[in-house]
Every structure is written in C-alpha cells, then in structure tokens.
PDB file of C-alpha atoms and ligand atoms in Angstrom:
ATOM      1  CA  MET N   1    -203.010-119.300  -5.930  1.00 87.00           C
ATOM      2  CA  SER N   2    -205.557-120.522  -3.370  1.00 91.00           C
ATOM      3  CA  ALA N   3    -205.303-124.134  -2.133  1.00 88.00           C
ATOM      4  CA  ASN N   4    -208.602-124.836  -3.861  1.00 89.00           C
ATOM      5  CA  HIS N   5    -207.361-123.554  -7.217  1.00 94.00           C
ATOM      6  CA  ALA N   6    -204.009-125.324  -6.789  1.00 95.00           C
ATOM      7  CA  ALA N   7    -205.776-128.674  -6.342  1.00 96.00           C
ATOM      8  CA  VAL N   8    -207.790-128.137  -9.551  1.00 97.00           C
ATOM      9  CA  VAL N   9    -204.617-127.144 -11.438  1.00 98.00           C
ATOM     10  CA  ASP N  10    -202.866-130.308 -10.156  1.00 98.00           C
ATOM     11  CA  GLU N  11    -205.685-132.470 -11.441  1.00 98.00           C
ATOM     12  CA  ILE N  12    -205.796-130.724 -14.821  1.00 98.00           C
ATOM     13  CA  PHE N  13    -202.117-131.430 -15.529  1.00 98.00           C
ATOM     14  CA  GLU N  14    -202.282-134.993 -14.149  1.00 98.00           C
ATOM     15  CA  THR N  15    -205.198-135.537 -16.536  1.00 98.00           C
ATOM     16  CA  LEU N  16    -203.304-133.964 -19.453  1.00 98.00           C
ATOM     17  CA  ALA N  17    -200.341-136.288 -18.756  1.00 98.00           C
ATOM     18  CA  GLU N  18    -202.690-139.296 -18.817  1.00 98.00           C
ATOM     19  CA  LEU N  19    -204.289-138.152 -22.083  1.00 98.00           C
ATOM     20  CA  ALA N  20    -200.988-137.492 -23.879  1.00 98.00           C
ATOM     21  CA  PRO N  21    -200.137-141.125 -24.802  1.00 98.00           C
ATOM     22  CA  GLU N  22    -203.763-141.699 -25.794  1.00 96.00           C
ATOM     23  CA  ILE N  23    -203.772-138.673 -28.128  1.00 96.00           C
ATOM     24  CA  ARG N  24    -200.446-139.762 -29.601  1.00 96.00           C
ATOM     25  CA  ALA N  25    -201.745-143.303 -30.179  1.00 93.00           C
ATOM     26  CA  SER N  26    -204.727-141.890 -32.084  1.00 92.00           C
ATOM     27  CA  LEU N  27    -202.648-139.873 -34.551  1.00 91.00           C
ATOM     28  CA  PRO N  28    -201.617-142.473 -37.173  1.00 88.00           C
ATOM     29  CA  GLY N  29    -205.229-143.356 -37.954  1.00 83.00           C
ATOM     30  CA  ARG N  30    -206.417-139.747 -38.086  1.00 81.00           C
ATOM     31  CA  ARG N  31    -204.045-138.154 -40.570  1.00 76.00           C
ATOM     32  CA  VAL N  32    -206.857-137.202 -42.973  1.00 74.00           C
ATOM     33  CA  LYS N  33    -208.942-134.037 -43.353  1.00 77.00           C
ATOM     34  CA  SER N  34    -212.400-134.018 -41.781  1.00 75.00           C
ATOM     35  CA  GLY N  35    -213.897-131.777 -44.496  1.00 78.00           C
ATOM     36  CA  GLU N  36    -214.655-129.069 -41.903  1.00 81.00           C
ATOM     37  CA  THR N  37    -213.012-125.791 -40.879  1.00 85.00           C
ATOM     38  CA  ASN N  38    -212.451-124.505 -37.336  1.00 84.00           C
ATOM     39  CA  PRO N  39    -213.738-121.097 -36.075  1.00 86.00           C
ATOM     40  CA  SER N  40    -210.543-119.456 -37.408  1.00 83.00           C
ATOM     41  CA  GLY N  41    -211.205-120.842 -40.905  1.00 83.00           C
ATOM     42  CA  GLU N  42    -208.472-123.484 -40.840  1.00 81.00           C
ATOM     43  CA  THR N  43    -208.917-126.984 -42.212  1.00 79.00           C
ATOM     44  CA  ARG N  44    -209.851-129.366 -39.451  1.00 76.00           C
ATOM     45  CA  LEU N  45    -208.226-132.774 -39.426  1.00 78.00           C
ATOM     46  CA  GLU N  46    -209.812-135.841 -37.895  1.00 86.00           C
ATOM     47  CA  ALA N  47    -206.958-135.745 -35.377  1.00 87.00           C
ATOM     48  CA  ASP N  48    -207.955-132.203 -34.260  1.00 88.00           C
ATOM     49  CA  ALA N  49    -211.559-133.266 -33.690  1.00 90.00           C
ATOM     50  CA  TYR N  50    -210.643-136.469 -31.878  1.00 91.00           C
ATOM     51  CA  ALA N  51    -208.164-134.783 -29.512  1.00 93.00           C
ATOM     52  CA  ASP N  52    -210.686-132.029 -28.772  1.00 95.00           C
ATOM     53  CA  GLU N  53    -213.439-134.517 -27.856  1.00 95.00           C
ATOM     54  CA  LEU N  54    -211.111-136.585 -25.690  1.00 96.00           C
ATOM     55  CA  ILE N  55    -209.792-133.552 -23.818  1.00 97.00           C
ATOM     56  CA  GLU N  56    -213.233-131.979 -23.354  1.00 97.00           C
ATOM     57  CA  ALA N  57    -214.637-135.202 -21.878  1.00 97.00           C
ATOM     58  CA  ALA N  58    -211.693-135.689 -19.488  1.00 98.00           C
ATOM     59  CA  PHE N  59    -211.463-132.080 -18.293  1.00 98.00           C
ATOM     60  CA  GLY N  60    -215.257-131.892 -17.929  1.00 96.00           C
ATOM     61  CA  GLU N  61    -215.035-134.612 -15.252  1.00 97.00           C
ATOM     62  CA  ILE N  62    -212.716-132.553 -13.038  1.00 97.00           C
ATOM     63  CA  ASP N  63    -214.387-130.941 -10.014  1.00 95.00           C
ATOM     64  CA  GLY N  64    -213.770-127.211 -10.084  1.00 96.00           C
ATOM     65  CA  VAL N  65    -213.699-126.848 -13.890  1.00 98.00           C
ATOM     66  CA  GLY N  66    -216.730-124.788 -14.964  1.00 97.00           C
ATOM     67  CA  THR N  67    -215.886-124.031 -18.594  1.00 97.00           C
ATOM     68  CA  TYR N  68    -214.006-125.749 -21.415  1.00 98.00           C
ATOM     69  CA  ALA N  69    -213.105-123.615 -24.401  1.00 97.00           C
ATOM     70  CA  SER N  70    -211.336-124.898 -27.467  1.00 97.00           C
ATOM     71  CA  GLU N  71    -209.735-123.406 -30.510  1.00 95.00           C
ATOM     72  CA  GLU N  72    -211.802-125.977 -32.399  1.00 91.00           C
ATOM     73  CA  GLN N  73    -215.176-124.734 -31.126  1.00 93.00           C
ATOM     74  CA  ALA N  74    -216.927-121.399 -31.667  1.00 93.00           C
ATOM     75  CA  GLU N  75    -218.085-120.875 -28.073  1.00 95.00           C
ATOM     76  CA  PRO N  76    -216.966-121.974 -24.596  1.00 96.00           C
ATOM     77  CA  ILE N  77    -218.862-124.958 -23.171  1.00 96.00           C
ATOM     78  CA  ASP N  78    -220.331-125.141 -19.703  1.00 96.00           C
ATOM     79  CA  VAL N  79    -218.991-128.382 -18.223  1.00 96.00           C
ATOM     80  CA  GLY N  80    -220.070-127.984 -14.605  1.00 93.00           C
ATOM     81  CA  GLU N  81    -219.783-125.885 -11.488  1.00 92.00           C
ATOM     82  CA  GLY N  82    -216.432-124.410 -10.720  1.00 92.00           C
ATOM     83  CA  PRO N  83    -214.254-121.319 -10.568  1.00 94.00           C
ATOM     84  CA  VAL N  84    -211.806-122.423 -13.271  1.00 97.00           C
ATOM     85  CA  SER N  85    -211.997-122.181 -17.071  1.00 98.00           C
ATOM     86  CA  ILE N  86    -209.773-124.102 -19.472  1.00 98.00           C
ATOM     87  CA  ALA N  87    -208.770-122.771 -22.895  1.00 98.00           C
ATOM     88  CA  CYS N  88    -207.239-125.458 -25.063  1.00 98.00           C
ATOM     89  CA  ASP N  89    -205.543-125.789 -28.435  1.00 97.00           C
ATOM     90  CA  PRO N  90    -206.036-129.568 -28.792  1.00 96.00           C
ATOM     91  CA  LEU N  91    -203.486-130.067 -31.594  1.00 95.00           C
ATOM     92  CA  ASP N  92    -201.215-127.109 -32.117  1.00 97.00           C
ATOM     93  CA  GLY N  93    -199.401-127.248 -35.445  1.00 96.00           C
ATOM     94  CA  SER N  94    -201.634-130.045 -36.699  1.00 92.00           C
ATOM     95  CA  SER N  95    -200.639-129.449 -40.349  1.00 91.00           C
ATOM     96  CA  ASN N  96    -197.376-131.105 -39.252  1.00 94.00           C
ATOM     97  CA  ILE N  97    -199.159-134.456 -39.023  1.00 92.00           C
ATOM     98  CA  LYS N  98    -198.829-134.964 -42.790  1.00 90.00           C
ATOM     99  CA  PRO N  99    -195.005-134.702 -42.901  1.00 93.00           C
ATOM    100  CA  ASN N 100    -194.817-136.440 -39.477  1.00 94.00           C
ATOM    101  CA  SER N 101    -193.233-133.470 -37.745  1.00 96.00           C
ATOM    102  CA  PRO N 102    -193.780-132.395 -34.114  1.00 97.00           C
ATOM    103  CA  MET N 103    -197.054-131.007 -32.808  1.00 97.00           C
ATOM    104  CA  GLY N 104    -198.480-130.226 -29.391  1.00 98.00           C
ATOM    105  CA  THR N 105    -201.430-129.633 -27.115  1.00 98.00           C
ATOM    106  CA  ILE N 106    -201.696-126.302 -25.260  1.00 98.00           C
ATOM    107  CA  VAL N 107    -203.727-125.884 -22.078  1.00 98.00           C
ATOM    108  CA  ALA N 108    -204.386-122.590 -20.292  1.00 98.00           C
ATOM    109  CA  VAL N 109    -206.106-122.513 -16.902  1.00 98.00           C
ATOM    110  CA  TYR N 110    -207.872-119.240 -16.144  1.00 98.00           C
ATOM    111  CA  GLU N 111    -209.747-118.068 -13.079  1.00 97.00           C
ATOM    112  CA  GLY N 112    -213.368-117.121 -13.856  1.00 96.00           C
ATOM    113  CA  GLU N 113    -215.134-116.589 -17.152  1.00 95.00           C
ATOM    114  CA  LEU N 114    -213.598-116.373 -20.630  1.00 96.00           C
ATOM    115  CA  PRO N 115    -212.297-114.453 -22.433  1.00 96.00           C
ATOM    116  CA  ALA N 116    -209.671-113.636 -19.816  1.00 97.00           C
ATOM    117  CA  GLY N 117    -206.328-111.849 -19.853  1.00 98.00           C
ATOM    118  CA  GLY N 118    -202.969-112.907 -18.444  1.00 98.00           C
ATOM    119  CA  ASP N 119    -203.870-111.420 -15.052  1.00 98.00           C
ATOM    120  CA  ARG N 120    -206.390-114.258 -14.620  1.00 98.00           C
ATOM    121  CA  LEU N 121    -204.113-117.067 -15.805  1.00 98.00           C
ATOM    122  CA  LEU N 122    -203.476-119.573 -13.007  1.00 98.00           C
ATOM    123  CA  ALA N 123    -201.166-121.923 -14.910  1.00 98.00           C
ATOM    124  CA  SER N 124    -200.428-123.111 -18.428  1.00 99.00           C
ATOM    125  CA  GLY N 125    -198.703-125.998 -20.111  1.00 99.00           C
ATOM    126  CA  PHE N 126    -198.106-127.856 -23.331  1.00 99.00           C
ATOM    127  CA  VAL N 127    -197.575-131.422 -24.405  1.00 98.00           C
ATOM    128  CA  LEU N 128    -194.977-131.866 -27.131  1.00 98.00           C
ATOM    129  CA  PHE N 129    -195.508-134.837 -29.436  1.00 98.00           C
ATOM    130  CA  GLY N 130    -191.850-135.090 -30.424  1.00 97.00           C
ATOM    131  CA  PRO N 131    -189.470-138.054 -30.385  1.00 96.00           C
ATOM    132  CA  ILE N 132    -190.060-137.942 -26.629  1.00 98.00           C
ATOM    133  CA  LEU N 133    -193.513-137.281 -25.211  1.00 98.00           C
ATOM    134  CA  THR N 134    -193.050-134.363 -22.825  1.00 98.00           C
ATOM    135  CA  MET N 135    -195.226-131.935 -20.899  1.00 99.00           C
ATOM    136  CA  THR N 136    -193.980-128.474 -19.905  1.00 99.00           C
ATOM    137  CA  VAL N 137    -195.950-126.606 -17.241  1.00 99.00           C
ATOM    138  CA  ALA N 138    -195.655-123.108 -15.757  1.00 98.00           C
ATOM    139  CA  ARG N 139    -197.246-122.278 -12.419  1.00 98.00           C
ATOM    140  CA  ASP N 140    -196.335-119.953  -9.564  1.00 96.00           C
ATOM    141  CA  GLY N 141    -193.669-118.400 -11.788  1.00 96.00           C
ATOM    142  CA  GLN N 142    -191.720-121.658 -12.218  1.00 98.00           C
ATOM    143  CA  VAL N 143    -191.541-124.080 -15.160  1.00 98.00           C
ATOM    144  CA  TYR N 144    -191.049-127.839 -15.150  1.00 98.00           C
ATOM    145  CA  GLU N 145    -190.577-130.303 -17.992  1.00 98.00           C
ATOM    146  CA  ALA N 146    -191.723-133.887 -17.516  1.00 98.00           C
ATOM    147  CA  ASN N 147    -191.693-137.106 -19.478  1.00 98.00           C
ATOM    148  CA  VAL N 148    -195.337-138.230 -19.861  1.00 98.00           C
ATOM    149  CA  GLY N 149    -194.758-141.202 -22.162  1.00 98.00           C
ATOM    150  CA  ASP N 150    -196.385-143.570 -19.667  1.00 98.00           C
ATOM    151  CA  GLY N 151    -199.181-141.193 -18.701  1.00 98.00           C
ATOM    152  CA  ASP N 152    -197.486-140.225 -15.425  1.00 98.00           C
ATOM    153  CA  ILE N 153    -195.559-137.029 -14.686  1.00 98.00           C
ATOM    154  CA  GLU N 154    -191.861-137.961 -14.442  1.00 98.00           C
ATOM    155  CA  ILE N 155    -189.953-134.725 -13.914  1.00 98.00           C
ATOM    156  CA  ILE N 156    -186.975-134.205 -16.252  1.00 98.00           C
ATOM    157  CA  ASP N 157    -186.185-130.612 -15.225  1.00 98.00           C
ATOM    158  CA  ASP N 158    -187.919-128.901 -12.309  1.00 98.00           C
ATOM    159  CA  ASP N 159    -186.604-125.434 -13.177  1.00 98.00           C
ATOM    160  CA  VAL N 160    -186.625-124.825 -16.923  1.00 98.00           C
ATOM    161  CA  THR N 161    -184.702-121.618 -17.636  1.00 98.00           C
ATOM    162  CA  ILE N 162    -184.011-120.037 -21.009  1.00 98.00           C
ATOM    163  CA  PRO N 163    -180.227-120.020 -21.675  1.00 98.00           C
ATOM    164  CA  ASP N 164    -178.522-116.626 -21.435  1.00 97.00           C
ATOM    165  CA  GLU N 165    -176.757-116.916 -24.800  1.00 97.00           C
ATOM    166  CA  PRO N 166    -179.334-117.142 -27.626  1.00 98.00           C
ATOM    167  CA  THR N 167    -178.506-119.256 -30.694  1.00 98.00           C
ATOM    168  CA  VAL N 168    -181.680-119.810 -32.768  1.00 98.00           C
ATOM    169  CA  TYR N 169    -184.483-117.833 -34.369  1.00 98.00           C
ATOM    170  CA  GLY N 170    -187.653-118.965 -36.130  1.00 98.00           C
ATOM    171  CA  MET N 171    -190.581-117.010 -37.499  1.00 97.00           C
ATOM    172  CA  GLY N 172    -193.769-117.486 -39.496  1.00 97.00           C
ATOM    173  CA  GLY N 173    -195.350-115.611 -42.385  1.00 96.00           C
ATOM    174  CA  ARG N 174    -194.143-115.137 -45.958  1.00 96.00           C
ATOM    175  CA  VAL N 175    -191.095-112.854 -46.076  1.00 96.00           C
ATOM    176  CA  PRO N 176    -192.638-110.362 -48.607  1.00 97.00           C
ATOM    177  CA  ASP N 177    -195.619-110.062 -46.253  1.00 98.00           C
ATOM    178  CA  TRP N 178    -193.512-108.966 -43.261  1.00 98.00           C
ATOM    179  CA  THR N 179    -193.638-105.334 -42.173  1.00 98.00           C
ATOM    180  CA  ASP N 180    -190.556-103.166 -42.756  1.00 98.00           C
ATOM    181  CA  GLY N 181    -189.820-103.060 -39.031  1.00 98.00           C
ATOM    182  CA  PHE N 182    -189.851-106.827 -38.664  1.00 98.00           C
ATOM    183  CA  ALA N 183    -187.794-107.337 -41.841  1.00 98.00           C
ATOM    184  CA  GLY N 184    -185.212-104.906 -40.434  1.00 98.00           C
ATOM    185  CA  PHE N 185    -185.031-106.877 -37.199  1.00 98.00           C
ATOM    186  CA  ILE N 186    -184.489-110.151 -39.075  1.00 98.00           C
ATOM    187  CA  GLU N 187    -181.744-108.623 -41.245  1.00 97.00           C
ATOM    188  CA  GLU N 188    -179.922-108.025 -37.991  1.00 97.00           C
ATOM    189  CA  VAL N 189    -180.517-111.354 -36.214  1.00 97.00           C
ATOM    190  CA  GLU N 190    -179.767-113.499 -39.272  1.00 97.00           C
ATOM    191  CA  GLN N 191    -176.180-112.244 -39.062  1.00 97.00           C
ATOM    192  CA  GLU N 192    -175.914-113.548 -35.513  1.00 97.00           C
ATOM    193  CA  TYR N 193    -178.101-116.638 -35.078  1.00 98.00           C
ATOM    194  CA  LYS N 194    -179.203-119.793 -36.847  1.00 98.00           C
ATOM    195  CA  LEU N 195    -182.621-120.045 -38.541  1.00 98.00           C
ATOM    196  CA  ARG N 196    -184.749-122.931 -37.311  1.00 98.00           C
ATOM    197  CA  TYR N 197    -188.492-122.963 -38.000  1.00 98.00           C
ATOM    198  CA  GLY N 198    -190.674-126.063 -37.826  1.00 97.00           C
ATOM    199  CA  GLY N 199    -194.235-124.749 -38.198  1.00 97.00           C
ATOM    200  CA  ALA N 200    -195.668-125.836 -34.829  1.00 98.00           C
ATOM    201  CA  MET N 201    -195.575-123.165 -32.164  1.00 98.00           C
ATOM    202  CA  VAL N 202    -194.988-125.532 -29.252  1.00 98.00           C
ATOM    203  CA  ALA N 203    -191.999-127.173 -30.925  1.00 98.00           C
ATOM    204  CA  ASP N 204    -190.550-123.869 -32.129  1.00 98.00           C
ATOM    205  CA  VAL N 205    -190.930-122.382 -28.664  1.00 98.00           C
ATOM    206  CA  ASN N 206    -189.470-125.459 -27.001  1.00 98.00           C
ATOM    207  CA  GLN N 207    -186.298-125.103 -29.018  1.00 98.00           C
ATOM    208  CA  VAL N 208    -186.074-121.479 -27.870  1.00 98.00           C
ATOM    209  CA  LEU N 209    -186.479-122.649 -24.261  1.00 98.00           C
ATOM    210  CA  THR N 210    -183.761-125.226 -24.911  1.00 98.00           C
ATOM    211  CA  TYR N 211    -181.194-123.248 -26.938  1.00 98.00           C
ATOM    212  CA  GLY N 212    -182.149-119.613 -26.328  1.00 98.00           C
ATOM    213  CA  GLY N 213    -183.319-117.279 -29.086  1.00 98.00           C
ATOM    214  CA  ILE N 214    -186.586-115.944 -30.450  1.00 98.00           C
ATOM    215  CA  PHE N 215    -189.786-117.285 -31.990  1.00 98.00           C
ATOM    216  CA  SER N 216    -192.109-114.853 -33.752  1.00 98.00           C
ATOM    217  CA  TYR N 217    -195.363-115.045 -35.632  1.00 98.00           C
ATOM    218  CA  PRO N 218    -195.420-111.324 -36.395  1.00 98.00           C
ATOM    219  CA  ALA N 219    -198.014-108.863 -37.625  1.00 98.00           C
ATOM    220  CA  LEU N 220    -198.138-109.220 -41.409  1.00 98.00           C
ATOM    221  CA  GLN N 221    -199.048-106.622 -44.025  1.00 98.00           C
ATOM    222  CA  SER N 222    -202.005-108.826 -44.987  1.00 98.00           C
ATOM    223  CA  ALA N 223    -202.818-109.762 -41.374  1.00 98.00           C
ATOM    224  CA  PRO N 224    -202.011-106.980 -38.885  1.00 98.00           C
ATOM    225  CA  ASP N 225    -203.009-109.232 -35.966  1.00 98.00           C
ATOM    226  CA  GLY N 226    -200.776-112.095 -37.136  1.00 98.00           C
ATOM    227  CA  LYS N 227    -201.989-115.690 -37.022  1.00 98.00           C
ATOM    228  CA  LEU N 228    -201.843-117.025 -33.484  1.00 98.00           C
ATOM    229  CA  ARG N 229    -204.711-116.830 -31.034  1.00 98.00           C
ATOM    230  CA  LEU N 230    -204.337-114.782 -27.851  1.00 98.00           C
ATOM    231  CA  GLN N 231    -206.471-116.895 -25.519  1.00 98.00           C
ATOM    232  CA  PHE N 232    -205.297-120.336 -26.613  1.00 98.00           C
ATOM    233  CA  GLU N 233    -201.708-119.754 -27.735  1.00 98.00           C
ATOM    234  CA  GLY N 234    -200.372-116.256 -27.018  1.00 98.00           C
ATOM    235  CA  ILE N 235    -201.133-115.905 -23.304  1.00 98.00           C
ATOM    236  CA  PRO N 236    -200.381-119.505 -22.185  1.00 98.00           C
ATOM    237  CA  ILE N 237    -197.081-119.756 -24.043  1.00 99.00           C
ATOM    238  CA  ALA N 238    -196.071-116.231 -22.981  1.00 99.00           C
ATOM    239  CA  TYR N 239    -196.548-117.253 -19.355  1.00 98.00           C
ATOM    240  CA  ILE N 240    -194.290-120.282 -19.853  1.00 99.00           C
ATOM    241  CA  VAL N 241    -191.546-118.242 -21.549  1.00 99.00           C
ATOM    242  CA  GLU N 242    -191.744-115.406 -19.016  1.00 99.00           C
ATOM    243  CA  SER N 243    -191.698-117.880 -16.093  1.00 98.00           C
ATOM    244  CA  ALA N 244    -188.564-119.430 -17.630  1.00 99.00           C
ATOM    245  CA  GLY N 245    -186.840-116.022 -17.494  1.00 98.00           C
ATOM    246  CA  GLY N 246    -187.634-114.854 -21.025  1.00 98.00           C
ATOM    247  CA  GLU N 247    -189.999-112.199 -22.331  1.00 98.00           C
ATOM    248  CA  SER N 248    -193.064-112.006 -24.559  1.00 99.00           C
ATOM    249  CA  SER N 249    -194.460-109.254 -26.744  1.00 99.00           C
ATOM    250  CA  ASP N 250    -197.279-108.420 -29.117  1.00 98.00           C
ATOM    251  CA  GLY N 251    -194.901-105.900 -30.685  1.00 98.00           C
ATOM    252  CA  THR N 252    -195.304-103.248 -28.003  1.00 98.00           C
ATOM    253  CA  GLY N 253    -195.520-105.011 -24.629  1.00 98.00           C
ATOM    254  CA  SER N 254    -196.036-108.302 -22.805  1.00 98.00           C
ATOM    255  CA  LEU N 255    -198.713-110.631 -24.168  1.00 98.00           C
ATOM    256  CA  LEU N 256    -199.816-111.103 -20.572  1.00 98.00           C
ATOM    257  CA  ASP N 257    -201.002-107.461 -20.565  1.00 98.00           C
ATOM    258  CA  VAL N 258    -203.133-107.705 -23.722  1.00 98.00           C
ATOM    259  CA  GLU N 259    -206.830-107.530 -22.845  1.00 94.00           C
ATOM    260  CA  PRO N 260    -208.903-109.939 -24.899  1.00 95.00           C
ATOM    261  CA  THR N 261    -211.976-108.486 -26.531  1.00 93.00           C
ATOM    262  CA  GLU N 262    -212.974-111.494 -28.585  1.00 92.00           C
ATOM    263  CA  PHE N 263    -212.783-115.145 -27.887  1.00 90.00           C
ATOM    264  CA  HIS N 264    -210.845-116.234 -30.997  1.00 95.00           C
ATOM    265  CA  GLN N 265    -208.870-113.015 -31.414  1.00 97.00           C
ATOM    266  CA  ARG N 266    -205.455-113.181 -33.036  1.00 98.00           C
ATOM    267  CA  VAL N 267    -202.340-111.440 -31.842  1.00 98.00           C
ATOM    268  CA  PRO N 268    -198.772-110.892 -33.123  1.00 98.00           C
ATOM    269  CA  VAL N 269    -196.427-113.056 -31.035  1.00 98.00           C
ATOM    270  CA  HIS N 270    -192.754-112.661 -30.105  1.00 98.00           C
ATOM    271  CA  LEU N 271    -191.232-114.966 -27.469  1.00 99.00           C
ATOM    272  CA  GLY N 272    -187.681-115.494 -26.288  1.00 98.00           C
ATOM    273  CA  ASN N 273    -184.666-113.949 -24.595  1.00 98.00           C
ATOM    274  CA  ALA N 274    -185.353-110.518 -23.119  1.00 98.00           C
ATOM    275  CA  GLU N 275    -182.632-108.846 -25.166  1.00 98.00           C
ATOM    276  CA  LEU N 276    -184.149-110.070 -28.454  1.00 98.00           C
ATOM    277  CA  ILE N 277    -187.683-109.111 -27.460  1.00 98.00           C
ATOM    278  CA  ASP N 278    -186.473-105.610 -26.595  1.00 98.00           C
ATOM    279  CA  ARG N 279    -184.731-105.419 -29.972  1.00 98.00           C
ATOM    280  CA  VAL N 280    -187.768-106.505 -31.975  1.00 98.00           C
ATOM    281  CA  GLU N 281    -189.922-103.965 -30.123  1.00 98.00           C
ATOM    282  CA  THR N 282    -187.416-101.208 -30.918  1.00 98.00           C
ATOM    283  CA  HIS N 283    -187.344-102.109 -34.639  1.00 98.00           C
ATOM    284  CA  LEU N 284    -191.139-102.206 -34.808  1.00 98.00           C
ATOM    285  CA  ALA N 285    -191.456 -98.851 -33.032  1.00 97.00           C
ATOM    286  CA  ASP N 286    -188.832 -97.144 -35.241  1.00 93.00           C
ATOM    287  CA  ALA N 287    -190.216 -98.350 -38.590  1.00 85.00           C
TER     288      ALA N 287
HETATM  289  O1  F6P S   1    -201.770-123.073 -34.476  1.00 88.50           O
HETATM  290  C1  F6P S   1    -201.313-122.347 -35.528  1.00 88.50           C
HETATM  291  C2  F6P S   1    -199.989-122.854 -36.036  1.00 88.50           C
HETATM  292  O2  F6P S   1    -200.092-124.168 -36.500  1.00 88.50           O
HETATM  293  C3  F6P S   1    -198.836-122.731 -35.024  1.00 88.50           C
HETATM  294  O3  F6P S   1    -198.606-123.885 -34.285  1.00 88.50           O
HETATM  295  C4  F6P S   1    -197.653-122.397 -35.904  1.00 88.50           C
HETATM  296  O4  F6P S   1    -196.719-121.595 -35.238  1.00 88.50           O
HETATM  297  C5  F6P S   1    -198.254-121.703 -37.082  1.00 88.50           C
HETATM  298  O5  F6P S   1    -199.641-122.011 -37.115  1.00 88.50           O
HETATM  299  C6  F6P S   1    -197.621-122.111 -38.364  1.00 88.50           C
HETATM  300  O6  F6P S   1    -198.084-121.318 -39.386  1.00 88.50           O
HETATM  301  P1  F6P S   1    -197.426-121.328 -40.863  1.00 88.50           P
HETATM  302  O7  F6P S   1    -197.925-122.579 -41.511  1.00 88.50           O
HETATM  303  O8  F6P S   1    -197.992-120.096 -41.474  1.00 88.50           O
HETATM  304  O9  F6P S   1    -195.947-121.294 -40.707  1.00 88.50           O
HETATM  305 MN1   MN S   2    -202.184-123.807 -32.573  1.00 88.50          MN
END
C-alpha cells in the first residue's frame, strides 16, 4: 500500500473508532422500523438510516475519500476528490436490535471506482456492538482487535489468528432450503462441532475468529446467490478471515477472487478454518 493510501486508511479507521460509541448511543431510541426498504428489499430501521447518515458525513470529510457507497443506498455517492472508495454496511444484522443481540458495522476500503473486487481492497474492518465495543481491522495481511468504547483505538490483540482446532459452526437459511451438497456437509460437521448461530454476520464471524470453526450463508434452493452482499459483506469479511489465517469461499473458490458485476450483488459465503472450507467446497462439488 502506498504511503498516501496508508494515511487515508489510518484516518478511516480512526474515524470509525470515534463513530462507534456515537452509533451505539443512538441505538436505544431508534429500535423502530422506518417504513422503508433498502436496495436489497430489506426493511430499513431508523437505526440503519441514522448510522448510514452519520458514517457518510464523517467519511466524506476525509481527504482522499472520493466515493462512499452503502448497503442502504442504491448508488455510490461522490464525496470528494480522492483515490479511495468506501463500501459500508452501516448496521450489519440490524434485525438483532429488537431482541437486543449483537450487531456490527462493516467498512471496506477499495482503491479506485466501485464495484471493485478483492484485488482492489486496501483494508477492511468491522465494529462489533457486543457487550464490549470492539473494532477488528485487517490491513497488510494482519488483523488487530481493539477496544473502541471511548472512541480511541486501544489494541487488545495486534495479531488475531484463527485457532487451529475448530469448535463451532453457524449457518443461515432454512434447513429445507439448503442444497443437498450443503446439507451433506452439515450432517458431517454437526457430529464434530457445536452449533452457534446468532443472525448477525459480524458476531457470527467473530466467534469463528475466537473459537475456530465455520460460518456460512450458503446458496439456497430458492436463492442460488445466497443472502449476503459481495461488495459490502463478502469481500471485506473474507479479507479479515484470510488475513487471520483462515479461508473464504463462494462455494468454489476465495471470495477475494469473485469479480463483482453489480453493485448490490449477493454471493454465497463460507468463512473459517481452511480445513472446513476445503470440506464444504468438496461436498458442494460432489453433490
Ligand atoms: O446483513 C444481512 C444479515 O443480517 C447478516 O448480518 C446475517 O448473517 C444474516 O443477514 C442473517 O440472516 P437470517 O435472518 O436469514 O439468519
Ligand atoms: Mn449486513
């Protein structure tokens, strides 16, 4: 990464750390539906809209950021001159606000125009609104986790690495809607590991980073491209998991090699220990 890009990336994650307590503080008052849907047809909560506006305004102020794109908006927005584009999922897993379960914010920093593939990703990170307010960032092939409860980056772990011995698995989609290949894979892993699924990608992936295992939102019979969005969720979280020593897959290969054709395109997602990703790919190929 050039020194110029590195300085912009620094400022983006310092800004995200500052925003995190502010977004969290806004959540209790914004637990209700806004009456709108986002470009992927999902119900938009007031919390989604508020976080998106806050993040867009703050990132738009950063020198070097030319474009802000959000899962909540149909098209990328021109926010100034600069070589860097941000793709953001302002509140990942926002349906968890009702039961007061964890959610997150995902930020991907790409070089140049969007849509962009993993080859143009400069860095990515997520905030996890859990019992502790943390931010996990991957850049230059290394991952750190920081406490951002006070708006500053206080490093907890400067080299997050997925444990060698997996223990958990979690996956989305109704079981009867799974493909035969994926169902066959789960029949195998459920004998070996413990099911843990929370319904917010960032939290489900963070437990995989913590305990080892696999998170999937697979291709479904009714939705061959799955649910998660490549630009905002698939690529940034794949880069974090791969930088922590794990692997990612869309069912056939790394999510970082999938070329985006559409801005809000969906993609099947598998993330976790290399051995489990290889196994899911084998099951899907053999089915
Ligand atoms: O952003 C989409 C999302 O909320 C992810 O965070 C999560 O993994 C998934 O949807 C949950 O979907 P479901 O409600 O189908 O389990
Ligand atoms: Mn999301």
